[in-house]
Coordinates of N, CA and C in Angstrom, one line a residue:
X1 N 11.6 -7.0 42.6 CA 11.4 -6.0 43.7 C 12.7 -5.4 44.1
X2 N 12.9 -4.1 44.0 CA 14.1 -3.5 44.4 C 14.2 -3.4 45.9
X3 N 15.4 -3.5 46.4 CA 15.6 -3.4 47.9 C 16.7 -2.4 48.2
X4 N 16.9 -2.0 49.5 CA 17.9 -1.1 49.8 C 18.9 -1.8 50.8
X5 N 20.1 -1.3 50.8 CA 21.1 -2.0 51.6 C 20.8 -1.8 53.1
X6 N 20.3 -0.7 53.5 CA 19.9 -0.5 54.9 C 18.4 -0.3 55.0
X7 N 17.7 -1.3 55.1 CA 16.2 -1.2 55.2 C 15.7 -0.5 56.4
X8 N 14.5 0.0 56.3 CA 13.9 0.7 57.4 C 13.6 -0.4 58.5
X9 N 13.9 -0.2 59.7 CA 13.6 -1.1 60.8 C 12.8 -0.3 61.9
X10 N 11.6 -0.8 62.2 CA 10.8 -0.1 63.2 C 10.7 -1.0 64.4
X11 N 11.0 -0.5 65.6 CA 11.0 -1.3 66.8 C 10.0 -0.8 67.8
X12 N 9.5 -1.7 68.6 CA 8.6 -1.4 69.8 C 7.2 -0.9 69.4
X13 N 7.2 0.2 68.7 CA 5.9 0.8 68.3 C 5.9 1.3 66.9
X14 N 4.8 1.2 66.2 CA 4.7 1.7 64.8 C 3.5 2.7 64.8
X15 N 3.7 3.9 64.3 CA 2.6 4.9 64.3 C 1.9 4.8 62.9
X16 N 0.6 4.8 62.9 CA -0.2 4.6 61.7 C -1.1 5.7 61.4
X17 N -1.2 6.1 60.2 CA -2.2 7.1 59.7 C -3.0 6.5 58.5
X18 N -4.3 6.6 58.6 CA -5.2 6.2 57.4 C -5.7 7.5 56.9
X19 N -5.4 7.8 55.6 CA -5.9 9.0 54.9 C -6.4 8.7 53.5
X20 N -7.1 9.7 53.0 CA -7.7 9.6 51.7 C -6.5 9.9 50.7
X21 N -6.4 9.1 49.7 CA -5.4 9.3 48.6 C -5.7 10.5 47.8
X22 N -4.6 11.1 47.2 CA -4.8 12.2 46.3 C -3.8 12.0 45.1
X23 N -3.8 12.9 44.2 CA -3.1 12.7 42.9 C -1.6 12.5 43.2
X24 N -1.0 13.1 44.2 CA 0.4 12.9 44.5 C 0.8 11.5 44.8
X25 N -0.2 10.6 45.1 CA 0.0 9.2 45.5 C -0.1 8.3 44.3
X26 N -0.3 8.8 43.1 CA -0.7 7.9 42.0 C 0.4 6.9 41.7
X27 N 1.7 7.3 41.8 CA 2.8 6.3 41.5 C 2.8 5.2 42.5
X28 N 2.6 5.5 43.7 CA 2.5 4.4 44.7 C 1.3 3.5 44.6
X29 N 0.2 4.1 44.2 CA -1.1 3.4 44.0 C -0.8 2.4 42.9
X30 N -0.2 2.9 41.8 CA 0.1 2.0 40.6 C 0.9 0.8 41.1
X31 N 1.9 1.0 41.9 CA 2.8 0.0 42.3 C 2.1 -1.0 43.3
X32 N 1.2 -0.5 44.1 CA 0.5 -1.4 45.0 C -0.5 -2.2 44.3
X33 N -1.1 -1.6 43.3 CA -2.1 -2.4 42.4 C -1.3 -3.5 41.7
X34 N -0.1 -3.2 41.3 CA 0.7 -4.2 40.6 C 1.1 -5.4 41.6
X35 N 1.4 -5.0 42.8 CA 1.8 -6.0 43.8 C 0.6 -6.9 44.1
X36 N -0.6 -6.4 44.2 CA -1.7 -7.3 44.5 C -2.0 -8.2 43.3
X37 N -1.7 -7.8 42.1 CA -1.8 -8.7 40.9 C -0.7 -9.7 41.0
X38 N 0.5 -9.4 41.5 CA 1.5 -10.4 41.7 C 1.1 -11.4 42.7
X39 N 0.5 -11.0 43.8 CA 0.1 -11.8 44.9 C -0.9 -12.9 44.3
X40 N -1.8 -12.5 43.4 CA -2.8 -13.4 42.9 C -2.4 -14.0 41.6
X41 N -1.1 -13.8 41.1 CA -0.6 -14.4 39.9 C -1.4 -13.9 38.7
X42 N -1.8 -12.6 38.7 CA -2.6 -12.0 37.6 C -1.9 -10.8 36.9
X43 N -0.6 -10.8 37.0 CA 0.1 -9.7 36.4 C -0.1 -9.6 34.9
X44 N -0.4 -10.7 34.2 CA -0.7 -10.7 32.8 C -2.0 -10.0 32.5
X45 N -2.8 -9.7 33.5 CA -4.1 -9.0 33.3 C -4.0 -7.6 33.7
X46 N -2.8 -7.1 34.2 CA -2.7 -5.8 34.7 C -2.4 -4.8 33.5
X47 N -3.5 -4.1 33.1 CA -3.4 -3.2 32.0 C -3.3 -1.7 32.3
X48 N -3.5 -1.4 33.6 CA -3.6 0.0 34.0 C -2.2 0.7 33.8
X49 N -2.3 2.0 33.7 CA -1.1 2.9 33.7 C -1.4 4.0 34.8
X50 N -0.3 4.7 35.1 CA -0.5 5.8 36.1 C -1.5 6.8 35.6
X51 N -1.5 7.0 34.3 CA -2.4 8.0 33.7 C -3.8 7.5 33.7
X52 N -4.0 6.3 33.4 CA -5.4 5.7 33.4 C -6.0 5.7 34.9
X53 N -5.1 5.3 35.8 CA -5.5 5.3 37.2 C -5.9 6.7 37.7
X54 N -5.1 7.7 37.3 CA -5.3 9.1 37.7 C -6.7 9.5 37.2
X55 N -7.0 9.2 35.9 CA -8.3 9.6 35.3 C -9.4 8.9 36.0
X56 N -9.2 7.6 36.5 CA -10.3 6.9 37.2 C -10.5 7.4 38.6
X57 N -9.4 7.7 39.3 CA -9.6 8.0 40.7 C -9.8 9.5 41.0
X58 N -9.3 10.4 40.1 CA -9.3 11.8 40.3 C -9.8 12.5 39.1
X59 N -11.1 12.2 38.7 CA -11.7 12.7 37.5 C -12.2 14.1 37.8
X60 N -11.5 15.1 37.3 CA -11.9 16.5 37.5 C -12.9 17.0 36.6
X61 N -13.1 16.3 35.5 CA -14.1 16.8 34.5 C -15.5 16.5 35.0
X62 N -15.7 15.3 35.6 CA -17.1 14.9 36.1 C -16.9 14.2 37.4
X63 N -16.5 15.0 38.4 CA -16.2 14.3 39.7 C -17.5 13.8 40.4
X64 N -17.3 12.7 41.1 CA -18.4 12.1 41.9 C -18.4 12.7 43.3
X65 N -19.6 12.6 44.0 CA -19.6 13.0 45.4 C -18.6 12.2 46.2
X66 N -18.1 12.7 47.3 CA -17.1 12.0 48.1 C -17.6 10.6 48.5
X67 N -16.7 9.6 48.2 CA -16.9 8.2 48.5 C -17.8 7.5 47.5
X68 N -18.4 8.2 46.5 CA -19.3 7.5 45.6 C -18.5 7.0 44.4
X69 N -17.5 7.8 44.0 CA -16.7 7.3 42.9 C -15.6 6.4 43.5
X70 N -14.7 5.9 42.6 CA -13.6 5.1 43.1 C -12.7 5.8 44.1
X71 N -12.6 5.2 45.2 CA -11.9 5.9 46.4 C -10.8 5.0 47.0
X72 N -9.7 5.6 47.4 CA -8.7 4.8 48.0 C -8.3 5.4 49.3
X73 N -8.2 4.6 50.4 CA -7.6 5.0 51.6 C -6.2 4.4 51.7
X74 N -5.2 5.2 52.0 CA -3.9 4.7 52.2 C -3.6 4.6 53.7
X75 N -2.9 3.5 54.0 CA -2.4 3.4 55.4 C -0.9 3.6 55.4
X76 N -0.5 4.6 56.1 CA 0.9 5.0 56.2 C 1.5 4.7 57.6
X77 N 2.7 4.3 57.6 CA 3.4 4.0 58.9 C 4.6 4.9 59.1
X78 N 5.0 5.1 60.3 CA 6.1 5.9 60.7 C 6.7 5.4 62.0
X79 N 8.0 5.5 62.2 CA 8.6 5.1 63.5 C 8.4 6.2 64.5
X80 N 7.9 7.4 64.1 CA 7.7 8.5 65.1 C 6.3 8.9 65.0
X81 N 5.8 9.6 66.1 CA 4.3 10.0 66.1 C 4.0 11.0 65.1
X82 N 2.7 11.0 64.7 CA 2.1 12.0 63.8 C 1.6 13.2 64.6
X83 N 1.5 14.3 64.0 CA 0.8 15.5 64.6 C -0.7 15.3 64.3
X84 N -1.5 15.5 65.3 CA -2.9 15.5 65.1 C -3.5 16.8 64.6
X85 N -3.3 17.0 63.3 CA -3.7 18.3 62.7 C -5.1 18.2 62.2
X86 N -6.0 19.1 62.7 CA -7.4 19.1 62.4 C -7.6 20.2 61.3
X87 N -7.5 19.8 60.1 CA -7.6 20.8 59.0 C -9.1 20.8 58.4
X88 N -9.7 22.0 58.4 CA -11.1 22.1 57.9 C -11.1 21.9 56.4
X89 N -9.9 21.9 55.7 CA -9.9 21.8 54.3 C -9.9 20.3 53.8
X90 N -9.7 19.4 54.8 CA -9.6 18.0 54.4 C -11.0 17.4 54.2
X91 N -11.1 16.6 53.2 CA -12.4 15.9 52.9 C -12.7 14.8 53.9
X92 N -11.6 14.3 54.4 CA -11.7 13.1 55.3 C -10.6 13.3 56.4
X93 N -10.9 13.4 57.6 CA -9.9 13.6 58.7 C -9.1 12.3 58.9
X94 N -7.8 12.3 58.7 CA -7.0 11.0 58.9 C -7.3 10.4 60.2
X95 N -7.2 9.1 60.2 CA -7.3 8.3 61.5 C -5.9 8.0 61.9
X96 N -5.6 8.3 63.2 CA -4.3 8.0 63.8 C -4.4 6.9 64.8
X97 N -3.4 6.1 64.8 CA -3.3 5.0 65.8 C -1.9 4.5 65.9
X98 N -1.6 3.9 67.1 CA -0.3 3.3 67.2 C -0.4 1.8 67.6
X99 N 0.5 1.0 67.1 CA 0.5 -0.5 67.3 C 1.8 -0.8 68.1
X100 N 1.6 -1.6 69.1 CA 2.8 -2.2 69.8 C 3.2 -3.4 69.0
X101 N 4.5 -3.5 68.8 CA 5.1 -4.6 68.0 C 5.7 -5.7 68.8
X102 N 5.4 -6.9 68.5 CA 5.9 -8.1 69.1 C 7.3 -8.4 68.6
X103 N 7.6 -8.0 67.4 CA 8.9 -8.2 66.7 C 9.1 -7.0 65.8
X104 N 10.4 -6.8 65.5 CA 10.8 -5.6 64.7 C 10.2 -5.8 63.3
X105 N 9.8 -4.6 62.7 CA 9.3 -4.6 61.3 C 10.5 -4.2 60.5
X106 N 10.9 -5.0 59.5 CA 12.0 -4.6 58.6 C 11.4 -4.4 57.2
X107 N 11.5 -3.2 56.7 CA 10.9 -2.9 55.4 C 12.0 -2.6 54.4
X108 N 12.2 -3.6 53.4 CA 13.2 -3.4 52.4 C 12.8 -2.6 51.2
X109 N 11.5 -2.2 51.2 CA 11.0 -1.4 50.1 C 10.7 0.0 50.5
X110 N 11.2 0.4 51.7 CA 10.8 1.7 52.3 C 11.1 2.9 51.3
X111 N 12.2 2.9 50.7 CA 12.6 4.0 49.8 C 11.6 4.1 48.7
X112 N 11.1 3.0 48.2 CA 10.2 3.0 47.1 C 8.8 3.5 47.4
X113 N 8.5 3.4 48.7 CA 7.1 3.7 49.2 C 7.1 4.9 50.2
X114 N 8.1 5.7 50.1 CA 8.1 6.9 50.9 C 7.0 7.9 50.5
X115 N 6.2 8.3 51.4 CA 5.0 9.1 51.1 C 5.4 10.4 50.5
X116 N 4.6 10.8 49.4 CA 4.7 12.1 48.8 C 3.7 13.1 49.3
X117 N 2.8 12.7 50.2 CA 1.7 13.5 50.6 C 1.8 13.7 52.1
X118 N 2.8 14.4 52.6 CA 3.0 14.5 54.0 C 2.4 15.8 54.5
X119 N 1.5 15.7 55.5 CA 0.9 16.9 56.0 C 1.8 17.6 57.0
X120 N 2.6 16.8 57.7 CA 3.5 17.4 58.7 C 4.8 18.0 58.0
X121 N 4.9 19.3 58.0 CA 6.0 19.9 57.2 C 7.4 19.4 57.6
X122 N 7.5 19.0 58.9 CA 8.9 18.6 59.3 C 9.0 17.1 59.5
X123 N 8.1 16.4 58.9 CA 8.1 14.9 59.1 C 8.4 14.2 57.7
X124 N 9.5 13.5 57.6 CA 9.9 12.9 56.4 C 10.1 11.4 56.5
X125 N 9.5 10.8 57.6 CA 9.7 9.4 57.8 C 8.4 8.6 57.7
X126 N 7.6 8.9 56.7 CA 6.3 8.3 56.5 C 6.4 7.4 55.2
X127 N 5.8 6.2 55.4 CA 5.9 5.2 54.3 C 4.5 4.6 54.1
X128 N 4.2 4.3 52.9 CA 2.9 3.7 52.6 C 3.0 2.2 52.7
X129 N 2.1 1.7 53.5 CA 2.1 0.2 53.8 C 1.0 -0.5 53.1
X130 N -0.1 0.1 52.8 CA -1.2 -0.6 52.2 C -2.3 0.3 51.8
X131 N -3.4 -0.3 51.3 CA -4.5 0.5 50.8 C -5.8 -0.3 50.9
X132 N -6.9 0.4 50.9 CA -8.2 -0.2 50.6 C -8.9 0.6 49.4
X133 N -9.6 -0.1 48.6 CA -10.2 0.4 47.3 C -11.6 0.1 47.4
X134 N -12.5 1.2 47.2 CA -13.9 1.0 47.3 C -14.7 2.0 46.5
X135 N -16.0 1.8 46.3 CA -16.8 2.8 45.6 C -18.3 2.4 45.8
X136 N -19.1 3.4 45.5 CA -20.6 3.1 45.8 C -21.1 2.1 44.8
X137 N -22.1 1.3 45.3 CA -22.9 0.5 44.4 C -24.3 0.6 44.7
X138 N -25.2 0.0 43.9 CA -26.6 0.1 44.1 C -27.3 -1.2 43.9
X139 N -28.3 -1.4 44.7 CA -29.0 -2.7 44.6 C -30.5 -2.4 44.8
X140 N -31.3 -3.2 44.1 CA -32.8 -3.1 44.2 C -33.3 -3.5 45.6
X141 N -32.4 -4.2 46.3 CA -32.8 -4.7 47.6 C -32.8 -3.6 48.7
X142 N -32.1 -2.5 48.4 CA -32.0 -1.4 49.4 C -32.5 -0.1 48.7
X143 N -32.8 0.8 49.6 CA -33.3 2.1 49.1 C -32.3 3.2 49.0
X144 N -31.0 2.8 49.1 CA -29.9 3.8 49.0 C -28.6 3.1 48.6
X145 N -27.6 3.8 48.3 CA -26.4 3.3 47.9 C -25.7 2.5 49.0
X146 N -24.9 1.6 48.6 CA -24.0 0.9 49.5 C -22.6 1.1 49.1
X147 N -21.6 0.5 49.8 CA -20.2 0.6 49.4 C -19.8 -0.8 48.9
X148 N -19.2 -0.8 47.7 CA -18.6 -2.1 47.2 C -17.1 -2.0 47.6
X149 N -16.7 -3.0 48.4 CA -15.3 -3.1 48.8 C -14.5 -3.9 47.9
X150 N -13.7 -3.3 47.0 CA -13.0 -4.0 45.9 C -11.8 -4.7 46.4
X151 N -11.0 -4.1 47.2 CA -9.8 -4.8 47.6 C -9.1 -4.1 48.8
X152 N -8.3 -4.9 49.5 CA -7.5 -4.5 50.7 C -6.2 -5.2 50.5
X153 N -5.1 -4.4 50.6 CA -3.8 -5.0 50.4 C -2.7 -4.3 51.3
X154 N -1.8 -5.2 51.8 CA -0.7 -4.7 52.6 C 0.6 -5.2 52.0
X155 N 1.6 -4.4 52.0 CA 3.0 -4.9 51.6 C 3.4 -5.9 52.6
X156 N 4.2 -6.8 52.2 CA 4.6 -8.0 53.0 C 5.0 -7.7 54.4
X157 N 5.8 -6.6 54.6 CA 6.4 -6.3 55.9 C 5.3 -5.9 56.9
X158 N 4.1 -5.5 56.4 CA 3.1 -5.0 57.3 C 1.9 -5.9 57.5
X159 N 2.0 -7.1 57.1 CA 0.9 -8.1 57.3 C 1.0 -8.7 58.7
X160 N -0.2 -9.1 59.2 CA -0.3 -9.8 60.4 C 0.0 -9.0 61.6
X161 N -0.2 -7.7 61.5 CA 0.0 -6.7 62.6 C -1.3 -6.1 63.1
X162 N -2.4 -6.5 62.6 CA -3.7 -6.0 63.0 C -4.1 -4.7 62.3
X163 N -3.4 -4.3 61.3 CA -3.7 -3.1 60.6 C -4.9 -3.3 59.6
X164 N -5.1 -4.5 59.2 CA -6.2 -4.8 58.3 C -7.6 -4.4 59.0
X165 N -7.7 -4.7 60.3 CA -8.9 -4.4 61.0 C -9.1 -2.8 61.0
X166 N -8.0 -2.1 61.2 CA -8.2 -0.6 61.2 C -8.6 -0.1 59.8
X167 N -8.0 -0.7 58.7 CA -8.3 -0.2 57.4 C -9.7 -0.6 57.0
X168 N -10.1 -1.8 57.2 CA -11.4 -2.2 56.8 C -12.5 -1.5 57.7
X169 N -12.1 -1.4 59.0 CA -13.0 -0.8 59.9 C -13.3 0.7 59.6
X170 N -12.3 1.3 59.0 CA -12.4 2.7 58.6 C -13.4 2.9 57.5
X171 N -13.3 1.9 56.5 CA -14.3 1.9 55.4 C -15.7 1.7 55.9
X172 N -15.8 0.8 56.9 CA -17.2 0.5 57.5 C -17.7 1.7 58.2
X173 N -16.8 2.5 58.9 CA -17.1 3.7 59.6 C -17.6 4.7 58.6
X174 N -16.9 4.8 57.4 CA -17.3 5.8 56.4 C -18.8 5.5 55.9
X175 N -19.0 4.2 55.7 CA -20.4 3.8 55.3 C -21.4 4.1 56.3
X176 N -21.1 3.8 57.6 CA -22.1 4.0 58.7 C -22.4 5.4 58.9
X177 N -21.4 6.3 58.7 CA -21.5 7.7 59.0 C -21.9 8.6 57.8
X178 N -22.1 8.0 56.7 CA -22.4 8.8 55.5 C -23.6 8.2 54.8
X179 N -24.5 7.5 55.5 CA -25.7 7.1 54.9 C -25.7 5.9 53.9
X180 N -24.6 5.2 53.9 CA -24.6 4.0 53.0 C -25.3 2.8 53.6
X181 N -25.9 2.0 52.8 CA -26.7 0.9 53.4 C -25.9 -0.3 53.8
X182 N -24.7 -0.5 53.2 CA -23.9 -1.7 53.5 C -22.5 -1.6 53.0
X183 N -21.7 -2.5 53.4 CA -20.4 -2.7 52.8 C -20.3 -4.2 52.3
X184 N -20.1 -4.4 51.0 CA -20.1 -5.7 50.5 C -19.0 -5.9 49.4
X185 N -18.6 -7.1 49.2 CA -17.6 -7.4 48.2 C -17.3 -8.9 48.1
X186 N -16.3 -9.3 47.4 CA -16.0 -10.7 47.2 C -15.0 -11.2 48.3
X187 N -15.3 -12.3 48.9 CA -14.4 -12.9 49.8 C -13.9 -14.2 49.3
X188 N -12.6 -14.4 49.2 CA -12.0 -15.6 48.6 C -12.1 -16.8 49.5
X189 N -12.9 -17.8 49.1 CA -13.1 -18.9 50.0 C -11.8 -19.8 50.2
X190 N -10.9 -19.7 49.2 CA -9.7 -20.5 49.3 C -8.7 -19.9 50.3
X191 N -8.9 -18.6 50.7 CA -8.0 -18.0 51.6 C -8.6 -17.9 53.0
X192 N -8.4 -19.0 53.8 CA -9.1 -19.1 55.0 C -8.8 -18.0 56.0
X193 N -7.6 -17.5 56.0 CA -7.3 -16.4 56.9 C -8.0 -15.1 56.5
X194 N -8.1 -14.9 55.2 CA -8.9 -13.7 54.8 C -10.4 -13.9 55.0
X195 N -10.8 -15.1 54.8 CA -12.3 -15.5 55.0 C -12.6 -15.2 56.4
X196 N -11.8 -15.8 57.3 CA -12.1 -15.7 58.8 C -12.0 -14.2 59.2
X197 N -11.1 -13.5 58.6 CA -10.9 -12.1 59.0 C -12.2 -11.3 58.7
X198 N -12.8 -11.5 57.5 CA -14.0 -10.7 57.2 C -15.2 -11.2 58.0
X199 N -15.3 -12.5 58.3 CA -16.4 -12.9 59.1 C -16.2 -12.4 60.5
X200 N -15.0 -12.3 61.1 CA -14.8 -11.8 62.4 C -15.1 -10.3 62.4
X201 N -14.9 -9.6 61.3 CA -15.2 -8.2 61.3 C -16.7 -7.9 61.2
X202 N -17.5 -9.0 61.0 CA -19.0 -8.8 60.9 C -19.6 -9.0 59.6
X203 N -18.8 -9.4 58.6 CA -19.3 -9.6 57.2 C -20.1 -11.0 57.2
X204 N -21.3 -10.9 56.7 CA -22.1 -12.1 56.5 C -21.8 -12.7 55.1
X205 N -21.5 -14.0 55.1 CA -21.2 -14.7 53.9 C -22.4 -15.4 53.3
X206 N -22.8 -15.1 52.1 CA -24.0 -15.8 51.5 C -23.5 -16.9 50.6
X207 N -23.5 -18.1 51.2 CA -23.0 -19.3 50.5 C -23.8 -19.7 49.2
X208 N -25.1 -19.2 49.2 CA -26.0 -19.6 48.1 C -25.8 -18.9 46.8
X209 N -25.0 -17.8 46.9 CA -24.7 -17.0 45.7 C -23.3 -17.3 45.2
X210 N -23.2 -17.2 43.8 CA -21.9 -17.3 43.2 C -21.6 -16.0 42.4
X211 N -20.3 -15.7 42.4 CA -19.9 -14.5 41.7 C -19.8 -14.8 40.2
X212 N -20.3 -13.9 39.4 CA -20.2 -14.1 38.0 C -19.6 -12.9 37.3
X213 N -19.0 -13.2 36.2 CA -18.3 -12.1 35.4 C -18.4 -12.4 33.9
X214 N -18.7 -11.4 33.1 CA -18.6 -11.5 31.7 C -17.5 -10.5 31.2
X215 N -16.5 -11.1 30.5 CA -15.4 -10.2 30.0 C -15.0 -10.7 28.6
X216 N -14.1 -10.0 28.0 CA -13.5 -10.4 26.8 C -14.4 -10.7 25.6
X217 N -14.2 -11.9 25.0 CA -15.0 -12.2 23.8 C -16.5 -12.4 24.2
X218 N -16.7 -13.0 25.4 CA -18.1 -13.2 25.8 C -18.9 -11.9 25.9
X219 N -18.2 -10.8 26.3 CA -18.8 -9.5 26.3 C -18.9 -8.9 25.0
X220 N -17.8 -9.0 24.2 CA -17.8 -8.2 22.9 C -18.8 -8.8 21.9
X221 N -19.2 -10.0 22.0 CA -20.2 -10.5 21.1 C -21.5 -9.8 21.1
X222 N -21.7 -9.0 22.2 CA -22.9 -8.2 22.4 C -22.7 -6.8 22.0
X223 N -21.6 -6.4 21.4 CA -21.3 -5.1 21.0 C -22.3 -4.6 19.9
X224 N -22.7 -5.5 19.1 CA -23.6 -5.2 18.0 C -25.0 -5.5 18.5
X225 N -25.9 -4.5 18.6 CA -27.2 -4.7 19.2 C -28.0 -5.7 18.4
X226 N -27.7 -5.9 17.1 CA -28.4 -6.9 16.3 C -28.2 -8.4 16.8
X227 N -27.1 -8.5 17.6 CA -26.8 -9.9 18.1 C -27.5 -10.2 19.4
X228 N -28.1 -9.2 20.0 CA -28.8 -9.4 21.3 C -30.1 -10.2 21.1

């Protein structure tokens, strides 16, 4: 992890914006995805490239309706307030909030995560702190699509500040206001803080179900229909 000699230090208040990611963010999304793989010790499984992520998230050939395809919300931070610009051209109006800090935030990666998608023409002190990744799913138990919440991640400097509630809550708000039936995903039982966070947010945990996955050789043996 590269650092800077004079890291960004935010004192007293941090100003936050949650917005929908766009193609200009792909380099930062790639790096954030890599970091969450590092966090889980799965970097050996990280096969994505910036190009493949761009094709996945911003498919112009066969685009999905808003929030049905793979979608990313980015949480940006700044030491100074944002302008509340109400643009009719935006697919999703950014959510603005400020957090009072009990201690200074010191971000040694700030230069690496300086935002490339700044709506404020005169504002150049915006940094990407984290993301949520989600997309539509379907179940025979509901009569409409739900949202599958794939992951939520914050860089180390911005953890334990209450921003996770804002980011997850924004996804839940999208679901509630756009006709989705639910928000669901995998909750790591070994991570008690994460587990308690989702329960506190209103997520119901179904202990009787186990997550299953078929990958690699187990999947490829079914590539030939004759083997089914």
